[in-house]
């Protein structure tokens, strides 16, 4: 009887620990003009963003998947590859997860159970549009980058926003069909963004 009870405890403990995932990645300690992104292994609705040496897990808005060829959250029908519905996709999710895990396992930084260990937001990634722009006095970028990226709304275009990089605003563009949500600092569906085209979205 004691052996059966002990076996049950060991199996229960093993089942509990198997739910957490351990991923090792290397994030550059200093950002250049473009962030580094990885598809989250086995989950097309999540991705990992490196910023100033820190890895952060992000979740795409509902209905979108991470497009690792463009580094944006996108509609599945527009995605070619493991996470898309496009007929030209060339790999399966399992193959993408395997290659991503191999790539991530090379690094030094470690994420254990990322849902609780790092900031988890509903943020989509963006595409670089131009290098710099001037912002109003109240919307200045901090001189030094912190552990999380700072995003500032564009003053008149809801599909654009600025990502701060070493005190300089870098103009970014939301994926097609999404608008910048200044409260959440993410690209979101227009009706949920709180942004009004032609007016500042504060």
PDB file of C-alpha atoms in Angstrom:
ATOM      1  CA  UNK A   1       0.000   0.000   0.000  1.00  0.00           C
ATOM      2  CA  UNK A   2       2.813   2.433   0.875  1.00  0.00           C
ATOM      3  CA  UNK A   3       4.532   1.698  -2.453  1.00  0.00           C
ATOM      4  CA  UNK A   4       1.357   2.499  -4.415  1.00  0.00           C
ATOM      5  CA  UNK A   5       0.874   5.771  -2.479  1.00  0.00           C
ATOM      6  CA  UNK A   6       4.535   6.764  -2.999  1.00  0.00           C
ATOM      7  CA  UNK A   7       4.277   5.956  -6.725  1.00  0.00           C
ATOM      8  CA  UNK A   8       1.156   8.162  -6.955  1.00  0.00           C
ATOM      9  CA  UNK A   9       2.989  11.095  -5.300  1.00  0.00           C
ATOM     10  CA  UNK A  10       5.960  10.751  -7.681  1.00  0.00           C
ATOM     11  CA  UNK A  11       3.663  10.593 -10.735  1.00  0.00           C
ATOM     12  CA  UNK A  12       1.665  13.620  -9.541  1.00  0.00           C
ATOM     13  CA  UNK A  13       4.847  15.652  -8.993  1.00  0.00           C
ATOM     14  CA  UNK A  14       6.159  14.660 -12.436  1.00  0.00           C
ATOM     15  CA  UNK A  15       2.880  15.633 -14.122  1.00  0.00           C
ATOM     16  CA  UNK A  16       2.902  19.028 -12.399  1.00  0.00           C
ATOM     17  CA  UNK A  17       6.444  19.900 -13.468  1.00  0.00           C
ATOM     18  CA  UNK A  18       5.890  18.770 -17.059  1.00  0.00           C
ATOM     19  CA  UNK A  19       3.504  21.720 -17.626  1.00  0.00           C
ATOM     20  CA  UNK A  20       6.303  24.283 -17.330  1.00  0.00           C
ATOM     21  CA  UNK A  21       8.605  24.838 -20.270  1.00  0.00           C
ATOM     22  CA  UNK A  22      12.221  25.862 -20.088  1.00  0.00           C
ATOM     23  CA  UNK A  23      13.642  27.774 -23.029  1.00  0.00           C
ATOM     24  CA  UNK A  24      17.193  29.041 -23.327  1.00  0.00           C
ATOM     25  CA  UNK A  25      17.779  31.981 -25.654  1.00  0.00           C
ATOM     26  CA  UNK A  26      20.424  34.574 -26.330  1.00  0.00           C
ATOM     27  CA  UNK A  27      19.283  38.180 -26.415  1.00  0.00           C
ATOM     28  CA  UNK A  28      21.718  40.893 -27.507  1.00  0.00           C
ATOM     29  CA  UNK A  29      22.667  43.028 -24.496  1.00  0.00           C
ATOM     30  CA  UNK A  30      22.249  46.219 -26.548  1.00  0.00           C
ATOM     31  CA  UNK A  31      19.485  46.763 -29.104  1.00  0.00           C
ATOM     32  CA  UNK A  32      20.265  47.937 -32.580  1.00  0.00           C
ATOM     33  CA  UNK A  33      17.536  49.527 -34.705  1.00  0.00           C
ATOM     34  CA  UNK A  34      15.607  46.248 -34.976  1.00  0.00           C
ATOM     35  CA  UNK A  35      14.424  43.935 -32.206  1.00  0.00           C
ATOM     36  CA  UNK A  36      15.095  40.200 -32.249  1.00  0.00           C
ATOM     37  CA  UNK A  37      12.028  37.935 -32.348  1.00  0.00           C
ATOM     38  CA  UNK A  38      11.504  34.181 -32.012  1.00  0.00           C
ATOM     39  CA  UNK A  39       8.375  32.124 -32.599  1.00  0.00           C
ATOM     40  CA  UNK A  40       7.317  30.653 -29.264  1.00  0.00           C
ATOM     41  CA  UNK A  41       7.870  26.891 -29.625  1.00  0.00           C
ATOM     42  CA  UNK A  42       4.631  25.003 -30.240  1.00  0.00           C
ATOM     43  CA  UNK A  43       2.330  28.053 -29.934  1.00  0.00           C
ATOM     44  CA  UNK A  44       1.658  30.188 -32.997  1.00  0.00           C
ATOM     45  CA  UNK A  45      -0.186  32.867 -31.022  1.00  0.00           C
ATOM     46  CA  UNK A  46       2.891  33.755 -28.945  1.00  0.00           C
ATOM     47  CA  UNK A  47       6.376  35.033 -29.686  1.00  0.00           C
ATOM     48  CA  UNK A  48       9.500  36.049 -27.798  1.00  0.00           C
ATOM     49  CA  UNK A  49      10.969  39.545 -28.164  1.00  0.00           C
ATOM     50  CA  UNK A  50      14.487  40.445 -27.081  1.00  0.00           C
ATOM     51  CA  UNK A  51      14.965  43.994 -25.814  1.00  0.00           C
ATOM     52  CA  UNK A  52      18.103  45.262 -24.071  1.00  0.00           C
ATOM     53  CA  UNK A  53      19.209  41.748 -23.181  1.00  0.00           C
ATOM     54  CA  UNK A  54      15.841  40.651 -21.766  1.00  0.00           C
ATOM     55  CA  UNK A  55      13.481  38.096 -23.287  1.00  0.00           C
ATOM     56  CA  UNK A  56       9.766  38.877 -23.078  1.00  0.00           C
ATOM     57  CA  UNK A  57       6.906  36.591 -24.107  1.00  0.00           C
ATOM     58  CA  UNK A  58       4.111  38.344 -26.011  1.00  0.00           C
ATOM     59  CA  UNK A  59       0.711  37.133 -27.172  1.00  0.00           C
ATOM     60  CA  UNK A  60      -0.793  38.139 -30.497  1.00  0.00           C
ATOM     61  CA  UNK A  61      -4.266  39.741 -30.479  1.00  0.00           C
ATOM     62  CA  UNK A  62      -7.151  37.239 -30.816  1.00  0.00           C
ATOM     63  CA  UNK A  63      -7.425  35.729 -34.292  1.00  0.00           C
ATOM     64  CA  UNK A  64      -3.819  36.509 -35.244  1.00  0.00           C
ATOM     65  CA  UNK A  65      -0.712  34.311 -35.306  1.00  0.00           C
ATOM     66  CA  UNK A  66       2.975  35.199 -35.264  1.00  0.00           C
ATOM     67  CA  UNK A  67       4.446  35.455 -38.767  1.00  0.00           C
ATOM     68  CA  UNK A  68       8.136  34.721 -38.261  1.00  0.00           C
ATOM     69  CA  UNK A  69       9.008  35.745 -41.826  1.00  0.00           C
ATOM     70  CA  UNK A  70       7.833  39.329 -41.154  1.00  0.00           C
ATOM     71  CA  UNK A  71       8.163  39.416 -37.340  1.00  0.00           C
ATOM     72  CA  UNK A  72       4.559  40.586 -36.938  1.00  0.00           C
ATOM     73  CA  UNK A  73       1.269  39.170 -35.739  1.00  0.00           C
ATOM     74  CA  UNK A  74      -0.762  38.538 -38.849  1.00  0.00           C
ATOM     75  CA  UNK A  75      -3.960  36.917 -40.079  1.00  0.00           C
ATOM     76  CA  UNK A  76      -3.400  33.153 -40.594  1.00  0.00           C
ATOM     77  CA  UNK A  77      -4.485  33.393 -44.254  1.00  0.00           C
ATOM     78  CA  UNK A  78      -1.622  35.839 -44.896  1.00  0.00           C
ATOM     79  CA  UNK A  79       1.043  33.691 -43.245  1.00  0.00           C
ATOM     80  CA  UNK A  80       3.208  31.344 -45.275  1.00  0.00           C
ATOM     81  CA  UNK A  81       4.792  28.743 -43.044  1.00  0.00           C
ATOM     82  CA  UNK A  82       4.042  26.691 -39.980  1.00  0.00           C
ATOM     83  CA  UNK A  83       1.534  29.072 -38.409  1.00  0.00           C
ATOM     84  CA  UNK A  84      -0.436  30.062 -41.486  1.00  0.00           C
ATOM     85  CA  UNK A  85      -3.391  28.860 -43.509  1.00  0.00           C
ATOM     86  CA  UNK A  86      -1.730  29.936 -46.759  1.00  0.00           C
ATOM     87  CA  UNK A  87      -1.586  27.032 -49.258  1.00  0.00           C
ATOM     88  CA  UNK A  88       2.100  27.705 -49.966  1.00  0.00           C
ATOM     89  CA  UNK A  89       3.238  26.897 -46.450  1.00  0.00           C
ATOM     90  CA  UNK A  90       6.263  24.663 -46.487  1.00  0.00           C
ATOM     91  CA  UNK A  91       6.598  23.289 -42.954  1.00  0.00           C
ATOM     92  CA  UNK A  92       4.463  22.012 -40.121  1.00  0.00           C
ATOM     93  CA  UNK A  93       4.090  23.502 -36.667  1.00  0.00           C
ATOM     94  CA  UNK A  94       6.054  20.607 -35.197  1.00  0.00           C
ATOM     95  CA  UNK A  95       8.990  21.227 -37.548  1.00  0.00           C
ATOM     96  CA  UNK A  96       8.922  24.951 -36.779  1.00  0.00           C
ATOM     97  CA  UNK A  97       8.806  24.282 -33.050  1.00  0.00           C
ATOM     98  CA  UNK A  98      11.717  21.840 -33.316  1.00  0.00           C
ATOM     99  CA  UNK A  99      13.913  24.245 -35.284  1.00  0.00           C
ATOM    100  CA  UNK A 100      12.986  27.125 -32.986  1.00  0.00           C
ATOM    101  CA  UNK A 101      13.819  25.067 -29.904  1.00  0.00           C
ATOM    102  CA  UNK A 102      17.174  24.088 -31.408  1.00  0.00           C
ATOM    103  CA  UNK A 103      17.921  27.737 -32.181  1.00  0.00           C
ATOM    104  CA  UNK A 104      16.807  28.899 -28.732  1.00  0.00           C
ATOM    105  CA  UNK A 105      18.721  26.197 -26.864  1.00  0.00           C
ATOM    106  CA  UNK A 106      22.051  27.616 -28.043  1.00  0.00           C
ATOM    107  CA  UNK A 107      21.841  30.759 -25.913  1.00  0.00           C
ATOM    108  CA  UNK A 108      22.607  31.768 -22.359  1.00  0.00           C
ATOM    109  CA  UNK A 109      19.516  33.575 -21.061  1.00  0.00           C
ATOM    110  CA  UNK A 110      16.847  31.295 -19.634  1.00  0.00           C
ATOM    111  CA  UNK A 111      13.064  31.533 -19.396  1.00  0.00           C
ATOM    112  CA  UNK A 112      11.309  29.100 -17.049  1.00  0.00           C
ATOM    113  CA  UNK A 113       7.522  29.067 -17.104  1.00  0.00           C
ATOM    114  CA  UNK A 114       7.430  32.336 -19.078  1.00  0.00           C
ATOM    115  CA  UNK A 115       3.800  33.072 -18.241  1.00  0.00           C
ATOM    116  CA  UNK A 116       4.800  33.899 -14.668  1.00  0.00           C
ATOM    117  CA  UNK A 117       8.494  34.729 -15.027  1.00  0.00           C
ATOM    118  CA  UNK A 118       8.356  37.572 -17.556  1.00  0.00           C
ATOM    119  CA  UNK A 119       6.044  40.363 -18.570  1.00  0.00           C
ATOM    120  CA  UNK A 120       3.306  38.763 -20.670  1.00  0.00           C
ATOM    121  CA  UNK A 121       1.313  41.184 -22.821  1.00  0.00           C
ATOM    122  CA  UNK A 122      -0.934  41.089 -25.855  1.00  0.00           C
ATOM    123  CA  UNK A 123       1.486  42.841 -28.121  1.00  0.00           C
ATOM    124  CA  UNK A 124       2.112  42.356 -31.776  1.00  0.00           C
ATOM    125  CA  UNK A 125       5.431  43.160 -33.304  1.00  0.00           C
ATOM    126  CA  UNK A 126       5.901  45.871 -35.892  1.00  0.00           C
ATOM    127  CA  UNK A 127       7.684  46.759 -39.070  1.00  0.00           C
ATOM    128  CA  UNK A 128      10.250  49.558 -39.193  1.00  0.00           C
ATOM    129  CA  UNK A 129       9.011  52.389 -41.392  1.00  0.00           C
ATOM    130  CA  UNK A 130      11.575  55.178 -41.073  1.00  0.00           C
ATOM    131  CA  UNK A 131      14.448  56.023 -38.804  1.00  0.00           C
ATOM    132  CA  UNK A 132      13.486  58.956 -36.602  1.00  0.00           C
ATOM    133  CA  UNK A 133      10.929  61.682 -36.060  1.00  0.00           C
ATOM    134  CA  UNK A 134      10.257  64.593 -33.724  1.00  0.00           C
ATOM    135  CA  UNK A 135       7.734  64.214 -30.909  1.00  0.00           C
ATOM    136  CA  UNK A 136       5.940  66.857 -28.893  1.00  0.00           C
ATOM    137  CA  UNK A 137       7.505  67.957 -25.601  1.00  0.00           C
ATOM    138  CA  UNK A 138       5.150  65.858 -23.418  1.00  0.00           C
ATOM    139  CA  UNK A 139       5.792  62.696 -25.444  1.00  0.00           C
ATOM    140  CA  UNK A 140       9.592  62.610 -25.315  1.00  0.00           C
ATOM    141  CA  UNK A 141      11.445  59.330 -25.214  1.00  0.00           C
ATOM    142  CA  UNK A 142      13.500  58.567 -22.096  1.00  0.00           C
ATOM    143  CA  UNK A 143      17.239  59.120 -22.639  1.00  0.00           C
ATOM    144  CA  UNK A 144      18.120  55.584 -21.522  1.00  0.00           C
ATOM    145  CA  UNK A 145      16.317  52.392 -22.473  1.00  0.00           C
ATOM    146  CA  UNK A 146      14.704  50.534 -19.583  1.00  0.00           C
ATOM    147  CA  UNK A 147      13.978  46.825 -19.323  1.00  0.00           C
ATOM    148  CA  UNK A 148      10.820  47.203 -21.456  1.00  0.00           C
ATOM    149  CA  UNK A 149      10.404  49.124 -24.683  1.00  0.00           C
ATOM    150  CA  UNK A 150       8.550  52.455 -24.540  1.00  0.00           C
ATOM    151  CA  UNK A 151       5.923  52.997 -27.254  1.00  0.00           C
ATOM    152  CA  UNK A 152       4.369  56.413 -27.976  1.00  0.00           C
ATOM    153  CA  UNK A 153       1.320  57.028 -30.211  1.00  0.00           C
ATOM    154  CA  UNK A 154       1.631  58.931 -33.476  1.00  0.00           C
ATOM    155  CA  UNK A 155      -0.109  62.306 -33.212  1.00  0.00           C
ATOM    156  CA  UNK A 156      -2.488  61.815 -36.171  1.00  0.00           C
ATOM    157  CA  UNK A 157      -2.207  58.315 -37.689  1.00  0.00           C
ATOM    158  CA  UNK A 158      -3.599  55.368 -35.712  1.00  0.00           C
ATOM    159  CA  UNK A 159      -1.690  52.812 -37.780  1.00  0.00           C
ATOM    160  CA  UNK A 160       1.637  54.285 -36.657  1.00  0.00           C
ATOM    161  CA  UNK A 161       3.481  54.737 -33.374  1.00  0.00           C
ATOM    162  CA  UNK A 162       7.009  55.357 -32.099  1.00  0.00           C
ATOM    163  CA  UNK A 163       9.331  52.925 -30.353  1.00  0.00           C
ATOM    164  CA  UNK A 164      11.918  54.701 -28.213  1.00  0.00           C
ATOM    165  CA  UNK A 165      15.535  53.718 -28.833  1.00  0.00           C
ATOM    166  CA  UNK A 166      18.244  55.444 -26.760  1.00  0.00           C
ATOM    167  CA  UNK A 167      16.162  58.611 -26.449  1.00  0.00           C
ATOM    168  CA  UNK A 168      15.211  58.666 -30.133  1.00  0.00           C
ATOM    169  CA  UNK A 169      11.671  57.946 -31.394  1.00  0.00           C
ATOM    170  CA  UNK A 170      11.683  55.374 -34.218  1.00  0.00           C
ATOM    171  CA  UNK A 171       8.534  55.374 -36.349  1.00  0.00           C
ATOM    172  CA  UNK A 172       6.807  51.956 -36.485  1.00  0.00           C
ATOM    173  CA  UNK A 173       3.811  50.679 -38.443  1.00  0.00           C
ATOM    174  CA  UNK A 174       1.157  48.306 -37.095  1.00  0.00           C
ATOM    175  CA  UNK A 175       0.352  45.207 -39.171  1.00  0.00           C
ATOM    176  CA  UNK A 176      -2.379  45.661 -41.763  1.00  0.00           C
ATOM    177  CA  UNK A 177      -5.823  46.081 -40.210  1.00  0.00           C
ATOM    178  CA  UNK A 178      -4.575  47.007 -36.720  1.00  0.00           C
ATOM    179  CA  UNK A 179      -4.297  50.362 -34.922  1.00  0.00           C
ATOM    180  CA  UNK A 180      -2.057  51.423 -32.052  1.00  0.00           C
ATOM    181  CA  UNK A 181      -3.614  51.200 -28.578  1.00  0.00           C
ATOM    182  CA  UNK A 182      -1.836  53.849 -26.460  1.00  0.00           C
ATOM    183  CA  UNK A 183      -3.109  52.452 -23.146  1.00  0.00           C
ATOM    184  CA  UNK A 184      -1.787  48.929 -23.757  1.00  0.00           C
ATOM    185  CA  UNK A 185       1.090  50.067 -26.011  1.00  0.00           C
ATOM    186  CA  UNK A 186       0.193  47.406 -28.598  1.00  0.00           C
ATOM    187  CA  UNK A 187      -1.315  47.173 -32.057  1.00  0.00           C
ATOM    188  CA  UNK A 188      -4.958  46.201 -31.599  1.00  0.00           C
ATOM    189  CA  UNK A 189      -8.217  45.947 -33.508  1.00  0.00           C
ATOM    190  CA  UNK A 190      -9.396  49.479 -34.456  1.00  0.00           C
ATOM    191  CA  UNK A 191     -12.601  49.278 -32.386  1.00  0.00           C
ATOM    192  CA  UNK A 192     -10.602  48.287 -29.293  1.00  0.00           C
ATOM    193  CA  UNK A 193      -7.678  50.674 -29.795  1.00  0.00           C
ATOM    194  CA  UNK A 194      -9.309  53.846 -28.459  1.00  0.00           C
ATOM    195  CA  UNK A 195      -7.606  55.752 -31.258  1.00  0.00           C
ATOM    196  CA  UNK A 196      -9.358  58.290 -33.499  1.00  0.00           C
ATOM    197  CA  UNK A 197      -7.732  58.774 -36.901  1.00  0.00           C
ATOM    198  CA  UNK A 198      -6.471  62.327 -37.314  1.00  0.00           C
ATOM    199  CA  UNK A 199      -6.383  63.011 -33.556  1.00  0.00           C
ATOM    200  CA  UNK A 200      -3.811  62.242 -30.914  1.00  0.00           C
ATOM    201  CA  UNK A 201      -4.561  58.952 -29.086  1.00  0.00           C
ATOM    202  CA  UNK A 202      -3.637  59.684 -25.486  1.00  0.00           C
TER     203      UNK A 202
END
